[in-house]
XYZ file of C-alpha atoms in Angstrom:
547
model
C 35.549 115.830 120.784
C 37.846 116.198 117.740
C 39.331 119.467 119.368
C 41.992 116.999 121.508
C 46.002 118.662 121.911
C 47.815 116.657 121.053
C 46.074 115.218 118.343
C 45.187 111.664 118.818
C 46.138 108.804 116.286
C 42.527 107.984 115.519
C 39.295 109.118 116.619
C 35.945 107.407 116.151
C 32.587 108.545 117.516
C 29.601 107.614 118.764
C 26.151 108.752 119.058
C 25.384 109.353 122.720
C 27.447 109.971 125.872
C 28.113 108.732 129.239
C 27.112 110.946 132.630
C 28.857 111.272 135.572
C 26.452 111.680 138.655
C 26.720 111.375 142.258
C 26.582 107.368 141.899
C 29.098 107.040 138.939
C 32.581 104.932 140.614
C 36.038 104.697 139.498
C 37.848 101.073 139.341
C 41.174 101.170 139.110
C 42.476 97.911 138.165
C 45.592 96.231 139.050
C 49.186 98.751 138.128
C 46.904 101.729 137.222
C 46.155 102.427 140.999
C 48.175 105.017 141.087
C 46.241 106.505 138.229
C 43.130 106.546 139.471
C 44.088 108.155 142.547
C 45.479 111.062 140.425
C 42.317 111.251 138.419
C 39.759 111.039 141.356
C 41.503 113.696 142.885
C 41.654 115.965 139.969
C 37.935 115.070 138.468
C 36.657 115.187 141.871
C 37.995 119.034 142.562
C 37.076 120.180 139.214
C 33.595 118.346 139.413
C 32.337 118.149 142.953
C 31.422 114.714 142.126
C 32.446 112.166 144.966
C 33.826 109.145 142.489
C 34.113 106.458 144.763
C 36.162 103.642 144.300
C 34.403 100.783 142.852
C 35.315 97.718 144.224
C 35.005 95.948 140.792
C 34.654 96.704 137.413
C 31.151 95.901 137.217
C 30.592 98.443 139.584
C 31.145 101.258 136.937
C 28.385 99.901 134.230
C 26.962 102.575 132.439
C 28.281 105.858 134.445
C 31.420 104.915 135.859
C 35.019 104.800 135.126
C 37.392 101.939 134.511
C 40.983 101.871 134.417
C 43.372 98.644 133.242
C 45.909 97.612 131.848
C 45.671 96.066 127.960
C 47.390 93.753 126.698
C 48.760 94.385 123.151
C 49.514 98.195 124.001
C 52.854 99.663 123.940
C 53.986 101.085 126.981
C 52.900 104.783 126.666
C 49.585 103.473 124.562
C 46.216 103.794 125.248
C 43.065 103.049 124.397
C 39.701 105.075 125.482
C 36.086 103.695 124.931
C 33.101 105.574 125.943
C 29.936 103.890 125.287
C 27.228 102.441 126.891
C 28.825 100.248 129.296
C 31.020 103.585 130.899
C 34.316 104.937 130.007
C 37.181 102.090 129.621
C 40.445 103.825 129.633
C 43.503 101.025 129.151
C 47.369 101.188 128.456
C 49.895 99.544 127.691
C 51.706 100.583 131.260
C 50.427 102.955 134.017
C 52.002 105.564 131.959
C 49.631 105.245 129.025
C 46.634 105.040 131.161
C 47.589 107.988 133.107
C 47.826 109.692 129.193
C 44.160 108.240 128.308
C 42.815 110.254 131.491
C 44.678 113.013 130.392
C 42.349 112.778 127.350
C 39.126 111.472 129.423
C 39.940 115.087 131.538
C 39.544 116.851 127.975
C 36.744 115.249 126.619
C 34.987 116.614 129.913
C 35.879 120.332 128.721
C 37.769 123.202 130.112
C 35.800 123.286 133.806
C 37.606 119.662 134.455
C 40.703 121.600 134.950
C 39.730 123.851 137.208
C 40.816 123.449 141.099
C 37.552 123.629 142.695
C 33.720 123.265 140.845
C 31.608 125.619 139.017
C 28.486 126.334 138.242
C 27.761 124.293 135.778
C 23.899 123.849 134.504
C 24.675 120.757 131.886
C 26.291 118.569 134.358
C 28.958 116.252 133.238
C 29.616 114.162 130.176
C 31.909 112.305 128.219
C 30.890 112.002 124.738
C 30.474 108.388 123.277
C 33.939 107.850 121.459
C 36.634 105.030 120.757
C 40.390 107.006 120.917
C 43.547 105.031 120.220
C 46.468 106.596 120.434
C 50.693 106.487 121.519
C 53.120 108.600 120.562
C 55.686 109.221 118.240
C 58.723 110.511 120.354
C 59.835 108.857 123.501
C 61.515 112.000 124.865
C 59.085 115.001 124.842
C 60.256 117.442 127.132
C 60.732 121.100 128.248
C 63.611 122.816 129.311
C 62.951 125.469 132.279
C 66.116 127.494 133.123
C 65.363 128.453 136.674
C 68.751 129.494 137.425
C 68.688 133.163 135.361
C 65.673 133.680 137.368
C 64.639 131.497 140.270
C 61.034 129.339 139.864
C 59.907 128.501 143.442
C 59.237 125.177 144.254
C 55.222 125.994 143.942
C 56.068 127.212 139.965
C 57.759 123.866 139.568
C 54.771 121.497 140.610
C 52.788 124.074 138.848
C 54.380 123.175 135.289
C 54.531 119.722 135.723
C 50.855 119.573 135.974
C 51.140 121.634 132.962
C 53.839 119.707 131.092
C 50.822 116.629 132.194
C 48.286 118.212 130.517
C 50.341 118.013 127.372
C 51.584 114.684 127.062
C 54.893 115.634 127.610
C 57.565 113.899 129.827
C 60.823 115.049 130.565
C 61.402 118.400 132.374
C 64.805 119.253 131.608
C 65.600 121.383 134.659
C 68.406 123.859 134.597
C 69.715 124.434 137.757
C 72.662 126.334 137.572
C 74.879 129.251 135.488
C 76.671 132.066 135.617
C 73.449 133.941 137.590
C 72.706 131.670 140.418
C 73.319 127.883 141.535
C 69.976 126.846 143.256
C 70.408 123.631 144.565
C 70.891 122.705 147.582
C 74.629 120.651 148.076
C 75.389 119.531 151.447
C 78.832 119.233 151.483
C 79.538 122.835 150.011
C 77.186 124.871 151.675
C 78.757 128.171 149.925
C 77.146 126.998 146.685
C 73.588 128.036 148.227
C 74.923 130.545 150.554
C 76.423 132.976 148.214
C 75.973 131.305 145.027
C 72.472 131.321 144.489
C 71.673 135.351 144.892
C 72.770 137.998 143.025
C 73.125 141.728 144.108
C 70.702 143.253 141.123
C 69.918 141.873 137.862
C 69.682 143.219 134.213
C 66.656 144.303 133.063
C 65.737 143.593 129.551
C 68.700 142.371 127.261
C 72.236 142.965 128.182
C 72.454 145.979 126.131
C 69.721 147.734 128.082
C 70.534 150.427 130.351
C 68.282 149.298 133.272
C 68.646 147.714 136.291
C 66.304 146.197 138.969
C 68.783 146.546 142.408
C 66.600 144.505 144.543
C 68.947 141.510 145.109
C 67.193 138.335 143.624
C 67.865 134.745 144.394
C 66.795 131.179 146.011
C 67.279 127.662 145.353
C 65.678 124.352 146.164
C 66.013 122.334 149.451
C 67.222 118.723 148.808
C 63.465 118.090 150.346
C 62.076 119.894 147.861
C 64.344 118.324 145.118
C 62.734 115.066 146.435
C 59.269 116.552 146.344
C 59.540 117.714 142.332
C 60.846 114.144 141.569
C 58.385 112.084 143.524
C 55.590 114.731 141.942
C 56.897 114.370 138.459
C 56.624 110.415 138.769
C 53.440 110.479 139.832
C 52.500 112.144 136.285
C 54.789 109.962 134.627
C 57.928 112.689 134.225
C 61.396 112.251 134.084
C 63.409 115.264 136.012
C 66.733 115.715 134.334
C 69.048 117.656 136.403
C 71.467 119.838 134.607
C 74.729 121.036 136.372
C 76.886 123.298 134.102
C 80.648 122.472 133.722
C 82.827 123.956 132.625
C 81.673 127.544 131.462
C 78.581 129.259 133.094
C 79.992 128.479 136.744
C 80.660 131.796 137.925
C 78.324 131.214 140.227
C 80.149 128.649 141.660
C 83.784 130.271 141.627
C 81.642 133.180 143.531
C 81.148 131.012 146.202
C 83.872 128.677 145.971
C 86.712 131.151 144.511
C 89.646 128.225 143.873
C 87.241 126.458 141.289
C 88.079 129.845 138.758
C 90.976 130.394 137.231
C 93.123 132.307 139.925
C 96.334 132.782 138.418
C 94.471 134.775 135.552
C 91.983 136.773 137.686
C 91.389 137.617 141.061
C 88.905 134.799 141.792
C 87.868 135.962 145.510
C 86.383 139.182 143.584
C 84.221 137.641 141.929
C 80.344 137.709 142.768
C 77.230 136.412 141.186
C 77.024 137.200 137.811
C 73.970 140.160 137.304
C 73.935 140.577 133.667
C 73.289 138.006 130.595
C 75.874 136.623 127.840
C 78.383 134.324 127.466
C 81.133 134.782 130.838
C 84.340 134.303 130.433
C 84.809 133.404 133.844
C 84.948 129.515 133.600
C 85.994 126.649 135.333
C 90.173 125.845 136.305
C 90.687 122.130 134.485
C 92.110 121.101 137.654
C 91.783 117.386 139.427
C 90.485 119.444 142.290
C 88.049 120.909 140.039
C 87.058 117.358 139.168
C 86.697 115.910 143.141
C 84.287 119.458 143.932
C 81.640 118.092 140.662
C 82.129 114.637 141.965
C 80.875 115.695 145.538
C 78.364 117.672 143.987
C 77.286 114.764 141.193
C 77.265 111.887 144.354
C 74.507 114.189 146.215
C 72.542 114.613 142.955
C 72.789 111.222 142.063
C 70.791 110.454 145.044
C 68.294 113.482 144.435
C 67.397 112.100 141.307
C 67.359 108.284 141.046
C 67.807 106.918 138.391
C 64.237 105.008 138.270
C 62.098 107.970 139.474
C 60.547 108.532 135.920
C 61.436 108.068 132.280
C 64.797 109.036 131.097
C 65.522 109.454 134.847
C 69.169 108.193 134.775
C 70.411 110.887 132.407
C 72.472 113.781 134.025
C 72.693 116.793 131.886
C 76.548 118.831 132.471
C 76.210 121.770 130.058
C 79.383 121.609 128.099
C 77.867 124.780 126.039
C 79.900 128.522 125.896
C 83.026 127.592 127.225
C 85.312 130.890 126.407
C 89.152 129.564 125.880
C 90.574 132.722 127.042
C 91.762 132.285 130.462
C 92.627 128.534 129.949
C 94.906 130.206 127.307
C 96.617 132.462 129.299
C 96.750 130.299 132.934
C 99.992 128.076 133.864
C 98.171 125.985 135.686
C 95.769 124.934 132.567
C 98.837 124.780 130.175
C 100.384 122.798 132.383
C 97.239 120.014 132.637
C 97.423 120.328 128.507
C 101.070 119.329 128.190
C 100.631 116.661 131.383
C 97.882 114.948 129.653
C 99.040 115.441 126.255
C 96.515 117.020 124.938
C 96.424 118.953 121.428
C 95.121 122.734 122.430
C 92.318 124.134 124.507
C 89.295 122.533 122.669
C 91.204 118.765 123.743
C 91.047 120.204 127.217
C 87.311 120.649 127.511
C 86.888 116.930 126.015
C 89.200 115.889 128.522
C 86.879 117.448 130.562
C 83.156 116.376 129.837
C 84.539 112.960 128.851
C 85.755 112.670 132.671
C 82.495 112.935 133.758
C 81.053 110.703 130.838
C 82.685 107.814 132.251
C 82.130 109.077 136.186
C 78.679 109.154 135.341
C 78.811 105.670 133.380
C 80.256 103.964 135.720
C 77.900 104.375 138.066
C 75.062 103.543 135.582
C 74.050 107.017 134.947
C 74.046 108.645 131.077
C 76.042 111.875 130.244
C 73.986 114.227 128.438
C 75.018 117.730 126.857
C 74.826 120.554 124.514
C 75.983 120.051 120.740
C 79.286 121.417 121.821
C 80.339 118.029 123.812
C 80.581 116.548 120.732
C 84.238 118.115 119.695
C 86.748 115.587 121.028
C 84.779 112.794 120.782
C 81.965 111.163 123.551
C 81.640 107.719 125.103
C 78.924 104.979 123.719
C 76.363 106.121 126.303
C 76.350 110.073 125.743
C 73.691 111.452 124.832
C 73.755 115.478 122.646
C 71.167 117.765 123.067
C 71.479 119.567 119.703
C 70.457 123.639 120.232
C 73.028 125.032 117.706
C 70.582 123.600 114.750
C 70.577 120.326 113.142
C 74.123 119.864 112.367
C 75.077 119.027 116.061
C 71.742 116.004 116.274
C 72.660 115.106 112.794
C 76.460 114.743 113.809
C 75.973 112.815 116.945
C 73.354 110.159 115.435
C 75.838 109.167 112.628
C 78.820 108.733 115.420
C 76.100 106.578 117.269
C 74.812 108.791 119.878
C 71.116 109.261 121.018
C 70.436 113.055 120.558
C 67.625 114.929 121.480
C 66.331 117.825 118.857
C 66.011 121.514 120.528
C 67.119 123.871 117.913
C 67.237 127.054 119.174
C 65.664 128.204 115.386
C 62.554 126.381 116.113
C 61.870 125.705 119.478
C 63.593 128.327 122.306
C 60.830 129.892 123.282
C 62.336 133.361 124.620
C 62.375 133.981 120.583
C 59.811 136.420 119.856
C 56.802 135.523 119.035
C 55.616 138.494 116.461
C 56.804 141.336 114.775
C 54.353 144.121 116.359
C 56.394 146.540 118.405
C 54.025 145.716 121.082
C 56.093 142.594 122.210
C 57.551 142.136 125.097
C 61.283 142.445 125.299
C 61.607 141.070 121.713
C 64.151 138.556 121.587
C 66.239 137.097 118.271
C 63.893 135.906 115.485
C 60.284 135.750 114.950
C 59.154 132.306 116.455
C 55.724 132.291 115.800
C 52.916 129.527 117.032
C 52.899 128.042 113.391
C 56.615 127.880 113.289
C 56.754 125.967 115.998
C 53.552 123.747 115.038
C 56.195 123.346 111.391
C 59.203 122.125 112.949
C 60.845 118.816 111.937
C 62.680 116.874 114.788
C 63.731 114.444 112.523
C 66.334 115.750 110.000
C 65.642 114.524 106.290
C 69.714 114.316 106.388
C 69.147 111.131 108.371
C 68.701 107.341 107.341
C 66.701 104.676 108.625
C 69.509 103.727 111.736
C 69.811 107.069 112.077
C 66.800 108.751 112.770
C 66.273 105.890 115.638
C 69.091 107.724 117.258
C 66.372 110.825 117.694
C 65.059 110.206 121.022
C 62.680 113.267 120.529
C 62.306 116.766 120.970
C 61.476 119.890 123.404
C 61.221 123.140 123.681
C 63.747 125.351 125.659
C 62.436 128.461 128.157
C 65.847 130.229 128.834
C 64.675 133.360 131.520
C 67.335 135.932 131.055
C 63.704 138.608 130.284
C 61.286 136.479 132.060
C 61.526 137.917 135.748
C 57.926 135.936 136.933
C 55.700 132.910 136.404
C 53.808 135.636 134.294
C 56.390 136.205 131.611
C 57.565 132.728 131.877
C 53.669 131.587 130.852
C 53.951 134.551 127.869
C 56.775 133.591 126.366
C 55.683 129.532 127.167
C 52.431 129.357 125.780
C 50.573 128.568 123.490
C 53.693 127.402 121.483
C 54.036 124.680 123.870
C 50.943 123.088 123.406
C 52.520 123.212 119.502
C 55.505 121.143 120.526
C 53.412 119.098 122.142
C 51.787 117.743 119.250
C 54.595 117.567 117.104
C 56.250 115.401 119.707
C 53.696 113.395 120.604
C 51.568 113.062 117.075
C 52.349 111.365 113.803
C 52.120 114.361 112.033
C 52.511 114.449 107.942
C 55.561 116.677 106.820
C 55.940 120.066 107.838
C 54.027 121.802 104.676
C 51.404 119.367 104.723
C 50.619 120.412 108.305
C 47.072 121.481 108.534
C 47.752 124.188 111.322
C 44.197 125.881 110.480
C 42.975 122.606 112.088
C 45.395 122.977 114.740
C 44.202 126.518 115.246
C 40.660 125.406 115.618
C 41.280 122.765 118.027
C 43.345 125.939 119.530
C 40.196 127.660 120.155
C 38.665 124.853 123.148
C 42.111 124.581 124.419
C 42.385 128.596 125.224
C 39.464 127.762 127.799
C 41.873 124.824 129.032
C 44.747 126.946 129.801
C 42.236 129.963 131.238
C 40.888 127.275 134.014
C 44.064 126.276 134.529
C 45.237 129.787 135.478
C 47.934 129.912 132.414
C 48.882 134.043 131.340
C 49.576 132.649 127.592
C 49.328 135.052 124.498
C 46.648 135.702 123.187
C 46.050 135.168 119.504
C 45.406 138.976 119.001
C 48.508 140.155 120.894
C 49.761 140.936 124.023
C 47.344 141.987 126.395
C 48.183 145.487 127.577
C 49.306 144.467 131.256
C 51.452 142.059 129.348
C 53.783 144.264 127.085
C 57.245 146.334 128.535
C 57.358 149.618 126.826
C 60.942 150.628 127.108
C 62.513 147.586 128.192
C 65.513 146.875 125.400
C 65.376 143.778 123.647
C 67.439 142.223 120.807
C 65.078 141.875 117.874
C 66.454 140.184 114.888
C 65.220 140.385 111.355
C 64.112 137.965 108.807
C 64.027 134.032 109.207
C 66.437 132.702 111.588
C 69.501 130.943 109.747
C 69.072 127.106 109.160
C 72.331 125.389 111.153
């Protein structure tokens, strides 16, 4: 009972428990109906139990489950009581009684998140308890990068349940870059067509010497764009659809070669990008450039409403890696500089994102970005997503932006997560499962107005070296059941952390993740199927610099 991820905000128990038989019902009161459909389904696979609905609340005395609303609750609050009269789960909103069953499905054990029901001689039981909880971030998200290597729809839905599990709430979903554009646009067909596969693909980091030349690729119907959305909301999610502007397009300029900068290069040469690294092959600061994103934006505007899920009417447009170079040496980019009186390069890409900024405002949609949009200046609404360290989240809350903390120090989980030179493709610095269960999202830097500016925090899963859903759970887990609780809990500073308890409660949610399927790492090490012996990474030594 106390081995709950995240960690709860207070925990009393009891001294017996409440069984679920073949006659225990489910009421789901009125605005948690949705919930109770989700959690009938779910308990009633993993269980084999029927859980009808019970047409009143009174119907689920003693062995039953009840769902409501409560007043006094925040919105994302709950409150679960198990005792002698059933199990009373009740938020503040739908969304905090769908996270109370998320804690009613742990308190059954690991078998309730399995797909189908096991043998299972004890039968089921939630232990008498009183849990109140909320938590502390408003945005706790994860960041899946599905355009180095594609994620099928099926992987999608798959870590949304998982991202459910967690408490978490905002899949940042990155959708396109320099390797592959993989969503469907109506109105430029080529984007899909020959932007979203790529002849071969690097294996290992971009120094490596090998290749994999079976051509890779895919991308997402607008259907099944609507599909992740709807699915998300049902589990209380926010999607937030990144499209990259202005570097990490030549995926774009591959298909579409007039969006590149074609009186530098040959634009019609280029194809989908097949190695990793910053490209220099970037976007022409055109107003033609500009109308191609707007088409692009209007469809994924109406992919993504802006009421299909918390944080829902944020658009994410990159902004990150933009190499000067070509902008430097085109006419045609010069040109734009000296027409719109602009200082240098740098002014150009603000010119840039802040065109969008107000596009997106204007149609009551929030501009959000990497640390980088910050040079030039952003509108009221923008929002930074700081990955360079804390200096770029610091920056933006004292100009009086909302910033979401994702240092790539603490929390980008392609990082390695040991030293042993049996890890996979080791990547950058040592990120290990107590580093992440340390970090901060709130810099001390930041006063009282400030640190209200902090919207939250997640964890980034870039997947230049993760080539399957198998790699991608590796490198994922268990450090983001870690992030988890530090978004979600009111944790004490980051010393005072008691991650031995963490690691304990660790122990009953291992048998979570094995029901539900998930290749993590295991405590002891990579398990032998799960290493690459000769695959180059790009270890790096010592703790990663503080920015």
């Amino acid at each position: 009972m106390t081995e709950l991820i995240p960690a709860p905000r207070s925990v009393v128990a009891g001294s017996g428990e409440v069984r679920l038989t073949e006659r225990s019902r489910l009421h789901a009161g009125h605005g948690t109906e949705g919930v109770g459909h989700w959690l009938r389904a779910v308990l009633s696979q993993a269980t084999g139990l029927p859980l009808p609905e019970g047409r009143t609340p009174e119907d689920t005395d003693r062995d039953g489950i009840r769902l409501r609303l409560g007043p006094g609750l925040g919105p994302e609050e709950y409150r679960l009581v198990s005792d002698r009269g059933g199990v009373l789960v009740e938020g503040g909103s739908a969304a905090g009684v769908f996270w109370g069953a998320q804690t009613l499905r742990q308190l059954l054990g690991p078998d309730a998140f399995r797909r189908a029901p096991v043998r299972r001689d004890g039968g089921w039981a939630v232990p008498h308890v009183t849990v109140e909880d909320g938590p502390r971030f408003r945005w706790r998200g994860l960041m899946l990068d599905v355009a180095r290597h594609f994620m099928p729809k099926e992987g999608v839905l798959r870590y949304l349940d998982l991202m459910a599990a967690h408490k978490l709430n905002v899949l940042h979903l990155h959708l396109t870059d320099d390797q592959g554009w993989r969503l469907e646009i109506q109105r430029y067909p080529k984007l899909t067509e020959i932007g979203s596969w790529r002849a071969r693909t690097k294996i290992g980091h971009r120094a490596s010497p090998l290749w994999d030349d079976s051509p890779h690729g895919g991308h997402y119907t607008q259907d099944d764009i609507r599909e992740i959305v709807a699915y998300a909301a049902e589990r209380h999610i926010g999607v937030v659809p990144e499209i990259d502007v202005p570097g990490h397009s030549q995926a774009a300029i591959a298909a579409y070669p007039e969006l590149g900068n074609s009186d530098v290069i040959d634009t019609a040469s280029l194809t989908v990008w097949d190695t990793w690294g910053i490209n220099p092959n970037v976007l022409a600061p055109t107003d033609n450039t500009l109308r191609f994103y707007e088409g692009v934006l209007e469809e994924v505007l109406e992919l993504f409403p802006a009421d299909a899920g918390p944080f829902s009417p944020f658009v994410h447009i990159g902004g990150d890696e933009c190499p000067k170079d070509q902008w430097r040496a085109s006419d045609t980019a010069q040109k734009q500089i000296s027409n719109l009186g602009l200082a240098d390069e740098d002014a150009l890409q603000s010119w840039f994102i802040r065109h969008f900024d107000g596009w997106l405002a204007a149609r009551g949609r929030r501009l959000i970005g990497w640390d980088e949009i910050l040079e030039g200046g952003l509108a009221p609404g923008a929002a930074v997503s700081s990955w360079r360290g804390y200096s770029g989240g610091i920056a933006a809350a004292r100009a009086g932006h909302d910033v979401v903390m994702c240092p790539q120090q603490q929390v980008y989980l392609d990082y390695r997560q040991d030293a042993g030179p049996d890890e996979p493709v080791p990547i950058a610095y040592v990120r290990t499962l107590e580093d992440v269960y340390r970090f901060e999202p709130v810099p001390a830097e930041l006063t009282g107005d400030e640190t209200a500016r902090v919207l939250g925090t997640q964890a980034n899963v870039w997947t230049e070296v993760m080539e399957d859903q198998g790699r991608v759970d590796y490198q994922t887990f268990p450090r983001l059941a870690a992030l988890s609780e530090v978004a979600w809990s009111a944790l004490p500073d980051s010393d005072d952390r008691d991650f031995a308890d963490f690691e304990r409660r660790m122990g009953a949610h291992y048998r979570r993740l094995d029901a539900l399927g998930v290749a993590y790492r295991p405590p002891t090490g990579p398990l032998p199927w799960q290493r690459r012996p000769g695959v180059l990474g790009r270890p790096l030594d010592g703790p990663p610099p503080q920015g």
